[in-house]
Coordinates of C-alpha atoms and ligand atoms in Angstrom, one line a residue:
X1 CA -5.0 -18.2 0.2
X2 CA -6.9 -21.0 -0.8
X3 CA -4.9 -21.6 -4.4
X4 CA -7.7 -20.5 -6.4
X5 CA -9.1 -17.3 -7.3
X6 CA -13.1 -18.2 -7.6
X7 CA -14.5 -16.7 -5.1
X8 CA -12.6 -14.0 -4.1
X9 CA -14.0 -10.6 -3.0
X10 CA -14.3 -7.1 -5.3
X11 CA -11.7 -4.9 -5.4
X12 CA -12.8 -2.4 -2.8
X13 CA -13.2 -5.3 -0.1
X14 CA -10.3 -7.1 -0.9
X15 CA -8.1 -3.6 -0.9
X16 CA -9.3 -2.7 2.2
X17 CA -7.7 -5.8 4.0
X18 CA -5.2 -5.6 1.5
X19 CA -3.9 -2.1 2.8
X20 CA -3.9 -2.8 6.2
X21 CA -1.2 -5.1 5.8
X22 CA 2.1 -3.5 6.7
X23 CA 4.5 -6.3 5.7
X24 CA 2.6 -6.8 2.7
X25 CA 3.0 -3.2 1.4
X26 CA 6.3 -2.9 3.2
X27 CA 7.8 -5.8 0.4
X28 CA 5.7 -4.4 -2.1
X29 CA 7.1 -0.7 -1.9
X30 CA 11.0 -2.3 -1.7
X31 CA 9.8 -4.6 -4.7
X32 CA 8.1 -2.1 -7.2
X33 CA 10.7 0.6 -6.8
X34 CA 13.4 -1.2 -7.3
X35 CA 12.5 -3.0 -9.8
X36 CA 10.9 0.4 -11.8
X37 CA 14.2 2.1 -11.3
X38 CA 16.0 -0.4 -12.9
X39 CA 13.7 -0.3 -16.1
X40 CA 14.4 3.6 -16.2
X41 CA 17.8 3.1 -16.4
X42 CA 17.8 0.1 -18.9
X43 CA 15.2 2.3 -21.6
X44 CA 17.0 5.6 -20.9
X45 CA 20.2 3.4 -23.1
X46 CA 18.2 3.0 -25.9
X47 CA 17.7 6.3 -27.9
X48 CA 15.2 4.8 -30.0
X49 CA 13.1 3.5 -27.7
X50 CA 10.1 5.5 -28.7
X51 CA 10.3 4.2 -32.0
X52 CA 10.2 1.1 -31.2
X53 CA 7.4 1.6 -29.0
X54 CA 5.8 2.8 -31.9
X55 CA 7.0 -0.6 -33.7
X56 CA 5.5 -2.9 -31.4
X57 CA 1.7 -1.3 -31.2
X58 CA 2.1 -1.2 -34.7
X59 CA 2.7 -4.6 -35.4
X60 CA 0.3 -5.8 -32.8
X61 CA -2.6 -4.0 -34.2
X62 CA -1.5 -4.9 -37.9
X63 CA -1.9 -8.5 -36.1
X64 CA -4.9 -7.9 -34.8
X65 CA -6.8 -6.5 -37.7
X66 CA -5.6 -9.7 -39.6
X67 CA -5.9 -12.3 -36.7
X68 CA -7.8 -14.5 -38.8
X69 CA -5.2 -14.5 -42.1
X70 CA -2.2 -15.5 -39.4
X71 CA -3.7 -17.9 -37.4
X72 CA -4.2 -20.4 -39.9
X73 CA -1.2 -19.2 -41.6
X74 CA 0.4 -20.5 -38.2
X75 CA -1.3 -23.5 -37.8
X76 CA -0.7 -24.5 -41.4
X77 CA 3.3 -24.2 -40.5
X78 CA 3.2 -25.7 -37.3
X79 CA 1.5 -28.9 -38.6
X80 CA 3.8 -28.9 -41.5
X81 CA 6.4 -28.9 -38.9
X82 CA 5.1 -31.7 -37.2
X83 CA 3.1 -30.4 -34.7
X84 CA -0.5 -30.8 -33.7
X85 CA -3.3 -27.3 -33.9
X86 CA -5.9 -27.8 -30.9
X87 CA -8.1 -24.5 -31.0
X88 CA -10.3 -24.1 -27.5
X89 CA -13.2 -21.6 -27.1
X90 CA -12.8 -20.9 -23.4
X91 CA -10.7 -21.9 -20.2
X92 CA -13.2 -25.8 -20.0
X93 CA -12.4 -26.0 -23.5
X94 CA -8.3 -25.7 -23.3
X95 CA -8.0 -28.1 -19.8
X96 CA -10.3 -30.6 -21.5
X97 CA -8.1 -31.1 -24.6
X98 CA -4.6 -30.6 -22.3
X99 CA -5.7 -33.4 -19.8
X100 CA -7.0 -35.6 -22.9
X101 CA -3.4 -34.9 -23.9
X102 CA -1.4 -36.1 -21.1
X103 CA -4.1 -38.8 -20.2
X104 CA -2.9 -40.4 -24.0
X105 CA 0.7 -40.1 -22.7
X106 CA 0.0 -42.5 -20.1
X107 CA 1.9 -40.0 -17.5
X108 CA 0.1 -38.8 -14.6
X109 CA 3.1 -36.1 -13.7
X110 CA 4.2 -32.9 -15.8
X111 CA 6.5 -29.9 -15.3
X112 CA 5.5 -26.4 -16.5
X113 CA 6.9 -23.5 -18.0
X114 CA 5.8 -20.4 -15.7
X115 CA 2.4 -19.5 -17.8
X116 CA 0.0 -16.7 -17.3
X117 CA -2.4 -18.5 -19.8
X118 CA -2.5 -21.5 -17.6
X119 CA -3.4 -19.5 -14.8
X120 CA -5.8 -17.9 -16.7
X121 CA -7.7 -21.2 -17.3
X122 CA -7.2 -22.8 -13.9
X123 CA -5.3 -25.3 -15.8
X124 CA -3.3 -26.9 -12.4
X125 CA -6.7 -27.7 -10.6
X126 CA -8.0 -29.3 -13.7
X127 CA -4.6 -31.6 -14.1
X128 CA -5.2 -32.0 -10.2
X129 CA -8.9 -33.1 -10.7
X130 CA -7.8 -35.5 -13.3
X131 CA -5.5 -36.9 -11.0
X132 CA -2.4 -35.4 -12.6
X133 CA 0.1 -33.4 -10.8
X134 CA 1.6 -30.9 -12.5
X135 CA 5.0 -29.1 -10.9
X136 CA 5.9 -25.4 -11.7
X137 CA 9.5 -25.0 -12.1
X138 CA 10.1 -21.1 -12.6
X139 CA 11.1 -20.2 -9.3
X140 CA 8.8 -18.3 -8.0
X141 CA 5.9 -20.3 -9.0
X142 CA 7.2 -22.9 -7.0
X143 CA 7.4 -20.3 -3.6
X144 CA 3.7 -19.9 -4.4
X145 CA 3.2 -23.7 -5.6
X146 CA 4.3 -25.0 -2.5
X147 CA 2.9 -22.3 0.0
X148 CA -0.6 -23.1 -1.6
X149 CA -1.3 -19.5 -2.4
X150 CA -1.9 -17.3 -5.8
X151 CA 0.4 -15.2 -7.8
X152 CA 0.7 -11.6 -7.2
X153 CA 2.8 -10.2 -10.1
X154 CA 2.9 -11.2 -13.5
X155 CA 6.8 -11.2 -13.3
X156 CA 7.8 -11.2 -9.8
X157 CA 4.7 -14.0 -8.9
X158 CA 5.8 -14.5 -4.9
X159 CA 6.9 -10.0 -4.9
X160 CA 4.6 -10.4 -1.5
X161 CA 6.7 -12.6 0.0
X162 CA 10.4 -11.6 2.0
X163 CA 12.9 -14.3 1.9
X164 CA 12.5 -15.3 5.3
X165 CA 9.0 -16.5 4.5
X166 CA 10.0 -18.4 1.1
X167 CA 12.4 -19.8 3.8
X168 CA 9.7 -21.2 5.8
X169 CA 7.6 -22.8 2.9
X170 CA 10.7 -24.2 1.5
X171 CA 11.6 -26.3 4.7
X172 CA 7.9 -26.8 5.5
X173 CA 6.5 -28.0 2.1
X174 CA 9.4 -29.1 0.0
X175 CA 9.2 -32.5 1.2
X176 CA 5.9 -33.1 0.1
X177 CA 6.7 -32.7 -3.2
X178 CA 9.5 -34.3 -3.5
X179 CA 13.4 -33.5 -2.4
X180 CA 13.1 -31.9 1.0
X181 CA 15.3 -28.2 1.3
X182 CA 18.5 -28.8 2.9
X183 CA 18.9 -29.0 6.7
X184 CA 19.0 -25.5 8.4
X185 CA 18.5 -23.6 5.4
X186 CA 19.0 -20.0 5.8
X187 CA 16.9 -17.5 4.2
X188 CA 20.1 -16.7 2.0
X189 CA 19.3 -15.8 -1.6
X190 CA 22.2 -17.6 -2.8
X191 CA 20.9 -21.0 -0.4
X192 CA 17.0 -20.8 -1.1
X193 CA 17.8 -20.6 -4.9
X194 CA 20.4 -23.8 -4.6
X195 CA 17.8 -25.4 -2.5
X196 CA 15.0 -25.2 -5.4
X197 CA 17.7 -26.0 -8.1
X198 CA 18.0 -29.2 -6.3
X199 CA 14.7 -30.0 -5.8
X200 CA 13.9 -29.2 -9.0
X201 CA 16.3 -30.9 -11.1
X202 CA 14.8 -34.4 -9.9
X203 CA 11.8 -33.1 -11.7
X204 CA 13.5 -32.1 -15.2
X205 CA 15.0 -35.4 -15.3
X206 CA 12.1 -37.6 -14.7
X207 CA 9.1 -35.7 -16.4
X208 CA 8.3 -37.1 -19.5
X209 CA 5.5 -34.6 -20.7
X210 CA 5.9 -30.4 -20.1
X211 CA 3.2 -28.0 -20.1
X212 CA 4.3 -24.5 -21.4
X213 CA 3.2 -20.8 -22.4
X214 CA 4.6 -18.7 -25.4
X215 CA 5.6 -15.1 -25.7
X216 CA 5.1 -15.3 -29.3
X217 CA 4.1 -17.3 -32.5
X218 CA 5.4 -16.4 -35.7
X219 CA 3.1 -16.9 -38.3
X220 CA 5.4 -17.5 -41.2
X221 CA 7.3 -20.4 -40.1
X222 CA 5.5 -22.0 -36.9
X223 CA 8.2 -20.9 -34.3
X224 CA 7.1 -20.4 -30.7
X225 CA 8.9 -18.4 -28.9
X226 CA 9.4 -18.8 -24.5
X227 CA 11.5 -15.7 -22.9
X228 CA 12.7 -16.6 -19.4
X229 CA 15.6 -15.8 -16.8
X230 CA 16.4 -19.0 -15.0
X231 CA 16.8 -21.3 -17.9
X232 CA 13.9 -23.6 -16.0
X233 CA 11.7 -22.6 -19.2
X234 CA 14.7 -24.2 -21.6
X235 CA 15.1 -27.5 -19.1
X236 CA 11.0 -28.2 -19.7
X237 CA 10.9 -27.2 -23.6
X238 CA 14.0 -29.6 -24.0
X239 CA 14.0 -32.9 -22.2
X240 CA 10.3 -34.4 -21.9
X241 CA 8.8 -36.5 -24.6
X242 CA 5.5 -34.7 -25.1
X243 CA 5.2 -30.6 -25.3
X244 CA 2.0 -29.5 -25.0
X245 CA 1.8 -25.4 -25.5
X246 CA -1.1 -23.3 -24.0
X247 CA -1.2 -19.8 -26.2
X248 CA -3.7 -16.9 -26.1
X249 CA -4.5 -16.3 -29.9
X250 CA -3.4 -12.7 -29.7
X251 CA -0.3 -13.8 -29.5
X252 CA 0.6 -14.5 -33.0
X253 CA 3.4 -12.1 -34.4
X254 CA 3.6 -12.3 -38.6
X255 CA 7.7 -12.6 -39.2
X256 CA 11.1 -13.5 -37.6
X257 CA 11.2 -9.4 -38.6
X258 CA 9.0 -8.6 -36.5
X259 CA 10.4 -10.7 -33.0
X260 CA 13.3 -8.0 -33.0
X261 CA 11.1 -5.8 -32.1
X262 CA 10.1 -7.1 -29.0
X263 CA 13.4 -8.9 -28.1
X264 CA 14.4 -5.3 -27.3
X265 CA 11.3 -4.3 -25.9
X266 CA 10.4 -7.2 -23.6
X267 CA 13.7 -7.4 -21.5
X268 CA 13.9 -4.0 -20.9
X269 CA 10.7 -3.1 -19.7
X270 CA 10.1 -6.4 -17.5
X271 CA 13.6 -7.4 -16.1
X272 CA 15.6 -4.9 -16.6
X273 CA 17.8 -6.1 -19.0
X274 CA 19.5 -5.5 -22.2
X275 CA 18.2 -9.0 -23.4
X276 CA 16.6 -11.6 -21.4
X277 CA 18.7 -14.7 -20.5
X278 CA 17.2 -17.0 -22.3
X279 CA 15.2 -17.3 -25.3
X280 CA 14.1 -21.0 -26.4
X281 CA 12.7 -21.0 -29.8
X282 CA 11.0 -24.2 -31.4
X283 CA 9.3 -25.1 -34.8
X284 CA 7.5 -28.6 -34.1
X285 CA 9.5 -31.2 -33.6
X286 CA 13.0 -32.2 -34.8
X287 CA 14.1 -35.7 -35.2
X288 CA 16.5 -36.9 -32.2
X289 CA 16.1 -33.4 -30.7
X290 CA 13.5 -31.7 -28.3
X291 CA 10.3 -33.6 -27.8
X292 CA 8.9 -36.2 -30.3
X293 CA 5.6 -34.8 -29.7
X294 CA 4.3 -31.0 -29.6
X295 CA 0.5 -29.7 -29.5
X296 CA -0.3 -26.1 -29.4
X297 CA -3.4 -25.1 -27.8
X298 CA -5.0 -22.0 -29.1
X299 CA -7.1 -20.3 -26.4
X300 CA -10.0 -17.5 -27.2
X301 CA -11.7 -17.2 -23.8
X302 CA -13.3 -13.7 -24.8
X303 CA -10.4 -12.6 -26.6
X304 CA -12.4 -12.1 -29.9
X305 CA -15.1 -10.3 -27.8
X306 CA -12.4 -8.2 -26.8
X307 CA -11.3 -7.7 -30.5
X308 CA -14.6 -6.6 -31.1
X309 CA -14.8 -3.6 -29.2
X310 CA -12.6 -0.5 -31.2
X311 CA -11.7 1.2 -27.9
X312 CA -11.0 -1.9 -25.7
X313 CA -9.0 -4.2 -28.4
X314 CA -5.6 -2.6 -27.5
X315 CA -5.8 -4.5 -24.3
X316 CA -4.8 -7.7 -26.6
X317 CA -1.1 -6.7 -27.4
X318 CA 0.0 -6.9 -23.8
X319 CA 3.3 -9.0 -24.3
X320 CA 3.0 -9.5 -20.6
X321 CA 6.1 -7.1 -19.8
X322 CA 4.8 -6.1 -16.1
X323 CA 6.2 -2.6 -16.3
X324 CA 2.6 -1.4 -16.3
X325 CA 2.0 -3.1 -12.3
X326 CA 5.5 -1.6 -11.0
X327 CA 4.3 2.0 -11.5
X328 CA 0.7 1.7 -10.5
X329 CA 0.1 3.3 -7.0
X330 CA -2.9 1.0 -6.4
X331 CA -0.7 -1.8 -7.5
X332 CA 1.9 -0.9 -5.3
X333 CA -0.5 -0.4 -1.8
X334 CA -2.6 -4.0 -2.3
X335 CA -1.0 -6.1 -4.1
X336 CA -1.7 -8.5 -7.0
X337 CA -4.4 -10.6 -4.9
X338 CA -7.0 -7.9 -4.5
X339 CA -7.6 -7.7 -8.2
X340 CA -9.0 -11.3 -7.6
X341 CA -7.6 -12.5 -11.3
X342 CA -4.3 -13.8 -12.6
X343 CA -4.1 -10.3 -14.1
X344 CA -3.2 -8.2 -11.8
X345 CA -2.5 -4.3 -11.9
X346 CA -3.7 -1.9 -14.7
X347 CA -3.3 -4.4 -17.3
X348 CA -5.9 -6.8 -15.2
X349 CA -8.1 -4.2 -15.0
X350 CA -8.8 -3.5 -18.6
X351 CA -8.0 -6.6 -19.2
X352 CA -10.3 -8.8 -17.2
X353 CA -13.6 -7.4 -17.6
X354 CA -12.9 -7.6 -21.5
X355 CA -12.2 -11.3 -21.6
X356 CA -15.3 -11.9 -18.6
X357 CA -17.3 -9.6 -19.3
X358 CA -18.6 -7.1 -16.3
X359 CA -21.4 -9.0 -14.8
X360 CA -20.0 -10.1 -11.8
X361 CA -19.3 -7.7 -9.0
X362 CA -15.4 -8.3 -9.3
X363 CA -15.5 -7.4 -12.8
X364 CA -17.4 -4.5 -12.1
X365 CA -15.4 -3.4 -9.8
X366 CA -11.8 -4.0 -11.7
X367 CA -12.1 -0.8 -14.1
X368 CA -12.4 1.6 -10.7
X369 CA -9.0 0.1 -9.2
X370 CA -7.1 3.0 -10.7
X371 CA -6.2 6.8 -9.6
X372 CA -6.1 7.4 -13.7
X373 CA -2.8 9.0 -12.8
X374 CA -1.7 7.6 -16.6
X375 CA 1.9 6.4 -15.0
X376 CA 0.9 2.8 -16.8
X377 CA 0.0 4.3 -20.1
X378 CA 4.2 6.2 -20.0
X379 CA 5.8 2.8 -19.1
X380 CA 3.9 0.2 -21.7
X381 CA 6.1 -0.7 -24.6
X382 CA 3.3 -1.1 -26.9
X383 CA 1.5 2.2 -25.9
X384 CA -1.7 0.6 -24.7
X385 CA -3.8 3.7 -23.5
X386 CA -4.7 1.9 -20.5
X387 CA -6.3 5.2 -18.6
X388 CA -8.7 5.6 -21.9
X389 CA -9.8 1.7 -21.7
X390 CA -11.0 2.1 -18.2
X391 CA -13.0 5.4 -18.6
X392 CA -14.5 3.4 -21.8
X393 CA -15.1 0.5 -19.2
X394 CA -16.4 2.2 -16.5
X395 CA -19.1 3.9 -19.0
X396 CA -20.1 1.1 -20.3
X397 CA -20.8 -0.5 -17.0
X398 CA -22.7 2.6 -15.5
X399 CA -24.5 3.5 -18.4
X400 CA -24.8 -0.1 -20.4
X401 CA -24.2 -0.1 -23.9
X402 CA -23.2 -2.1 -27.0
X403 CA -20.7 -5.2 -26.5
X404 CA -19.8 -8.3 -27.8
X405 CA -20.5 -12.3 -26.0
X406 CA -19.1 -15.2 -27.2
X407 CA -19.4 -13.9 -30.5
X408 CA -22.9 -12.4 -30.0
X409 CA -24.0 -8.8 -30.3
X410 CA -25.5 -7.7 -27.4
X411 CA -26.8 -4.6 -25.3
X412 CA -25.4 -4.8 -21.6
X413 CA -28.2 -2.9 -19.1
X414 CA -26.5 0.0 -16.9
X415 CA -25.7 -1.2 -13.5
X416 CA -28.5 -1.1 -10.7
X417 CA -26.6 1.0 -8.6
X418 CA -25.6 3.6 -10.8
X419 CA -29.6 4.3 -12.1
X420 CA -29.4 6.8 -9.5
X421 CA -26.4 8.2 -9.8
X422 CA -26.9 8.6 -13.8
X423 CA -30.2 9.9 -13.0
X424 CA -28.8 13.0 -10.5
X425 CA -25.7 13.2 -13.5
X426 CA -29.0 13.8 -16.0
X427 CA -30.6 16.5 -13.5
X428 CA -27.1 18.3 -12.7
X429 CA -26.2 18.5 -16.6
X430 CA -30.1 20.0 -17.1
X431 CA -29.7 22.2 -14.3
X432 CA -26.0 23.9 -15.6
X433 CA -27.9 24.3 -18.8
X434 CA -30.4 26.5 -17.6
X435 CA -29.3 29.5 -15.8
X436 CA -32.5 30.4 -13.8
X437 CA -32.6 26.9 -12.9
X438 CA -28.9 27.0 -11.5
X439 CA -29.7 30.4 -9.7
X440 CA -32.5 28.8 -8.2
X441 CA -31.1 25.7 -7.1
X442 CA -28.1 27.6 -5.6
X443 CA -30.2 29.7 -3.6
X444 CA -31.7 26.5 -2.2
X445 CA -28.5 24.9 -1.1
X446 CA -27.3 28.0 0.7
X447 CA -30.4 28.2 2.7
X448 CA -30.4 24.8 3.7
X449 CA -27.0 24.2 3.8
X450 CA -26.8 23.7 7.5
X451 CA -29.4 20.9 7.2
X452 CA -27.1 18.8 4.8
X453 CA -26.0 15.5 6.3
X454 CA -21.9 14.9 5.6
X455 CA -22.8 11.5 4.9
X456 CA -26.0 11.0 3.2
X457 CA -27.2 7.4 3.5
X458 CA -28.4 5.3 0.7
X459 CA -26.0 2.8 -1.4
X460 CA -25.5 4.5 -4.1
X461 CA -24.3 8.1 -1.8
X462 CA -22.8 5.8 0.0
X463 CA -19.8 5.2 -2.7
X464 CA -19.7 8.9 -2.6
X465 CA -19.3 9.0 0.9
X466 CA -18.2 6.1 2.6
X467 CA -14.6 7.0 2.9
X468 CA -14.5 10.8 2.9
X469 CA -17.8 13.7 3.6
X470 CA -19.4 16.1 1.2
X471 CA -17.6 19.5 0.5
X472 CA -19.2 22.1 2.5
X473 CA -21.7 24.6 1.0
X474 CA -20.7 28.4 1.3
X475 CA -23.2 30.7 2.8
X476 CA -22.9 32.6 -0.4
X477 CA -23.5 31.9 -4.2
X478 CA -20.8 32.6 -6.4
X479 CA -23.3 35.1 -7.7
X480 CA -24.2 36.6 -5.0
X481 CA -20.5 37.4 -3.9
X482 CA -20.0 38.8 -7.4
X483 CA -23.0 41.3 -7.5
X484 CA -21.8 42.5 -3.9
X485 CA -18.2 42.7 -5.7
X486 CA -19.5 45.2 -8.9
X487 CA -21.1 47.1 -6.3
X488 CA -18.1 47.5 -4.3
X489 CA -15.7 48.5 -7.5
X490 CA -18.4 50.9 -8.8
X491 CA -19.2 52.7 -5.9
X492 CA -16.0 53.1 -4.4
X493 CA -15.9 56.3 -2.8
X494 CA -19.1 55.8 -1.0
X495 CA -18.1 52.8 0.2
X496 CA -14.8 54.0 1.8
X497 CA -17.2 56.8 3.5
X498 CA -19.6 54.2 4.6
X499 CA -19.4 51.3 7.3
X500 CA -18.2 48.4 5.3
X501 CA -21.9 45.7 5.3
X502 CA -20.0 42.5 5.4
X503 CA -16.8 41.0 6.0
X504 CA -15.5 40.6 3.0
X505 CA -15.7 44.3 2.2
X506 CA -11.7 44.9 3.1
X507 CA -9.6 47.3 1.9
X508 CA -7.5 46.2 -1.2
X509 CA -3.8 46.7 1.4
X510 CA -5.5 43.3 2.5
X511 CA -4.0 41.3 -0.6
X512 CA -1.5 39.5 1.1
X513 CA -3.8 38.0 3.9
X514 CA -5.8 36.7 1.4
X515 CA -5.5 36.4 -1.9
X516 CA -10.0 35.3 -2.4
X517 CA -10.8 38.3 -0.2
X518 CA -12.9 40.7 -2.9
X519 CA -10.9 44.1 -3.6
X520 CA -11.6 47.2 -3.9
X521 CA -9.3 48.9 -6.6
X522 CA -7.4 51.5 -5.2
X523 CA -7.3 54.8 -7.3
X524 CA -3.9 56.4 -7.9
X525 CA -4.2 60.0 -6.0
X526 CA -3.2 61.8 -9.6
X527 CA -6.0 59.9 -11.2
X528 CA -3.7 57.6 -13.6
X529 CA -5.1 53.4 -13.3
X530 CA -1.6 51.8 -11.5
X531 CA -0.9 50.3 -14.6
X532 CA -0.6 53.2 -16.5
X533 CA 2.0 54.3 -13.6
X534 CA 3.7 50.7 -14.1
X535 CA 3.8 52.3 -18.2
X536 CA 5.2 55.0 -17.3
X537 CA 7.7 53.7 -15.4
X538 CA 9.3 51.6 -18.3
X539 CA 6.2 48.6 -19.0
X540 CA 8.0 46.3 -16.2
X541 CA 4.4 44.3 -16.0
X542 CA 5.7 42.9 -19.5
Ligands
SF4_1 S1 -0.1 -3.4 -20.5 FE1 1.8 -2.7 -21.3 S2 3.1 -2.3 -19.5 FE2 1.3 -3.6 -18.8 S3 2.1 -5.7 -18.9 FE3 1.1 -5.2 -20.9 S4 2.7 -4.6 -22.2 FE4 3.5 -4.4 -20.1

């Protein structure tokens, strides 16, 4: 991994190699299963869990529909507070104003809060660029930080790697960061976490500026709100000077009222647990307390496209829980790094193309990295219908349509290689509508049947084909098996007298063999229909 996502492949190349990883999908299988039976266990305790399921989509979409009332609702109380409102267009926009930030600090070193926003805008290589270096301290981050890879899981970031390999990276890379890992470190649990515990807390105690994400903003009084396990999250919103938070706007929540919601929610369906270890709340800044300074960063980057589109907006209340990635059986067989974004698993595939746009070929591809099997849409505490989304997505990209860019109405074209495919979908549909048509066509394929390539070339067939070959054609039509049928079961004593013409003409004892076979009916000896026997004999058939 080169540490950066530009670049990478679509989904169907990068599953491919993906899959035929064993270790990989080895430590993903132990991962995602334990991890999903723990969440069963933790919701099955709460007996009102589908309520507040309920609860949370409504308050998101209540959010949503008003985004424009809370946001400056929030940014009025956060500046009242004392902080600073930066609003940022896209993902230039936000690492332009955070490195202007930390350039004015005078520091050329921060420590961050684990963030999927910052991944989202790339913001590490833009600090890097600038010739700052910023240090992730949530554990896992770091095991990817320091093995110069990409996350994999929106939770669980380094779920592809065992603990013998965070072993290696830890003694390999630690000491170019800063404290080396202990001398014959084991690949212990209990060592490697003491080993980054150390190495970190040299970082909490010098870093004078902090970069962090938020679960959630509440409009009415300017509190952001940071959820985390490992209490890294409280040491960076705490000590440094400067705070400088990176927040997607959909992340605004209107009350205190409404955070219990999701207090409940958000443990149980990510971690596991009955509530989450630690929650850091802050409202600006607080003389001789926390940092002197805080700016909040407001990022769009296509999320108002996204609100735009009725079907597709659901996508925005994500609170980020993971649940959704531990159920997904793509998910579970390539891992986070095929989906070629920070959002990986069914959330990044609706998810995505929404805030890109489905230009590129990874985008494209995103909305087809599902079975559809609907196991995400059970598990999501705020009942995103994530199967519906990419059905919507994937007809928009064959067929084109009606979206919204940066703002902009505009008509996307259907995709090159589907014009084919949409045009045999046109044909087929005209073809089942006409029934002489159908009869014709049918006879066709019979006759030629044996002529029929199992793997027809051309690109667009080729999706079709590449990985499995084209059902068979009988040597019969439906039809034609039926009309030999009727004449069977009308005629049936002279067909018992006469030479059965095919083979399917068996007597009806033949049931069992095989259930398709046609049938002749057999006719009681007293002339009664067997179910009028069955009648007689007490209506048992009921
Ligand atoms: S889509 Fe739902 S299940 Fe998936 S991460 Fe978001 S909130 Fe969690």
């Amino acid at each position: 991994m080169s540490g950066t996502y530009l670049g990478l492949p679509s989904f169907p190349a990068a599953a491919r190699e993906a899959t035929r990883d064993g270790q990989l999908r080895a430590n993903l299988r132990h991962a995602t299963h334990t991890i999903r039976s723990k969440r069963a266990t933790a919701i099955s305790e709460l007996t009102d869990w589908p309520q507040l399921r309920a609860a949370g989509a409504a308050i998101k979409d209540h959010t949503l529909r008003h985004l424009d009332h809370y946001l400056l609702q929030l940014e009025e109380a956060v500046t009242a507070a004392g902080g600073t409102v930066h609003w940022a267009t896209d993902a230039d926009d936000a690492n332009r104003i955070i490195t202007a930030l930390v350039h004015a600090t005078g520091h050329t070193e921060v420590v961050k809060v684990k963030s999927m926003t910052t991944q989202e805008t790339g913001l590490n290589h833009a600090l890097a660029h600038a010739g700052i270096t910023a240090y992730e301290t949530d554990l896992a981050e770091l095991i990817v930080q320091l093995g110069n890879d990409l996350p994999s899981h929106i939770l669980v970031p380094a779920i592809h790697k065992n603990r013998t390999e965070i072993r290696d990276i830890f003694t390999r890379e630690m000491t170019h960061w800063g404290r080396p890992a202990p001398d014959n470190l084991t690949d212990n649990p209990t060592d490697l976490a003491e080993a980054a515990r150390l190495h970190l807390r040299e970082k909490f105690l010098t870093a004078k500026v902090a970069i962090s994400g938020a679960n959630f903003m509440i409009a009415e009084t300017g509190t952001l709100a940071v959820l985390e396990s490992e209490g890294n999250g409280r040491m960076c919103l705490t000590l440094p000077d400067t705070l400088i938070t990176l927040a997607g706007i959909e992340k605004v929540i209107p009350t205190w009222q409404d955070l219990e919601v999701f207090l409940q929610t958000l443990p149980r369906s990510s971690t596991a647990e009955r509530m989450n270890p630690y929650t850091t709340l802050w409202t600006g800044t607080t003389p001789h307390n926390g940092p002197r300074t805080f700016h909040l960063v407001l990022l769009d980057n296509g999320r108002t496209d996204t609100l735009a589109d009725t079907t597709g907006r659901q996508a925005l209340r994500c609170i980020r829980c993971s649940a959704c990635l531990n159920v997904c059986p793509v998910y579970e067989r390539t891992g986070g790094h095929a989906y070629g974004t920070p959002y990986p698993g069914p959330i990044g595939a609706i998810l995505t193309p929404q805030l890109h746009g489905t230009t590129t070929p990874l985008d494209a591809s995103l909305p087809y990295a599902s079975t559809l099997c609907g196991a995400c849409y059970d598990v999501c505490p705020v009942a995103i219908d994530i199967p519906d989304i990419l059905t919507h997505l994937r007809e928009r990209i064959t067929q084109g349509g009606p979206t919204t860019r940066q703002g902009q109405k505009t008509t996307i074209k259907p995709a090159k290689r589907h014009r084919l495919e949409h045009t045999t979908m046109r044909t087929t549909r005209w073809t089942l509508q006409h029934p002489t048509a159908l009869h014709h066509a049918q006879k066709l394929a019979t006759h030629t049947r044996k002529l029929h390539p199992k793997n027809p070339p051309g690109t667009t067939t080729k999706a079709w084909t590449t990985t499995r070959n084209l059902p068979q054609i009988p040597p019969t039509t439906f039809r034609q098996w039926w009309q030999q049928h009727q004449k069977q079961t009308t005629q049936p004593t002279q067909h018992t007298q006469q030479a059965p013409h095919t083979e399917k003409a068996q007597p009806a004892h033949n049931t069992e063999q095989n259930e398709l076979t046609p049938q002749t009916p057999q006719t009681p000896q007293n002339g009664k229909s067997e179910k009028g026997q069955q009648n007689e004999k007490g209506g048992r058939q009921q």
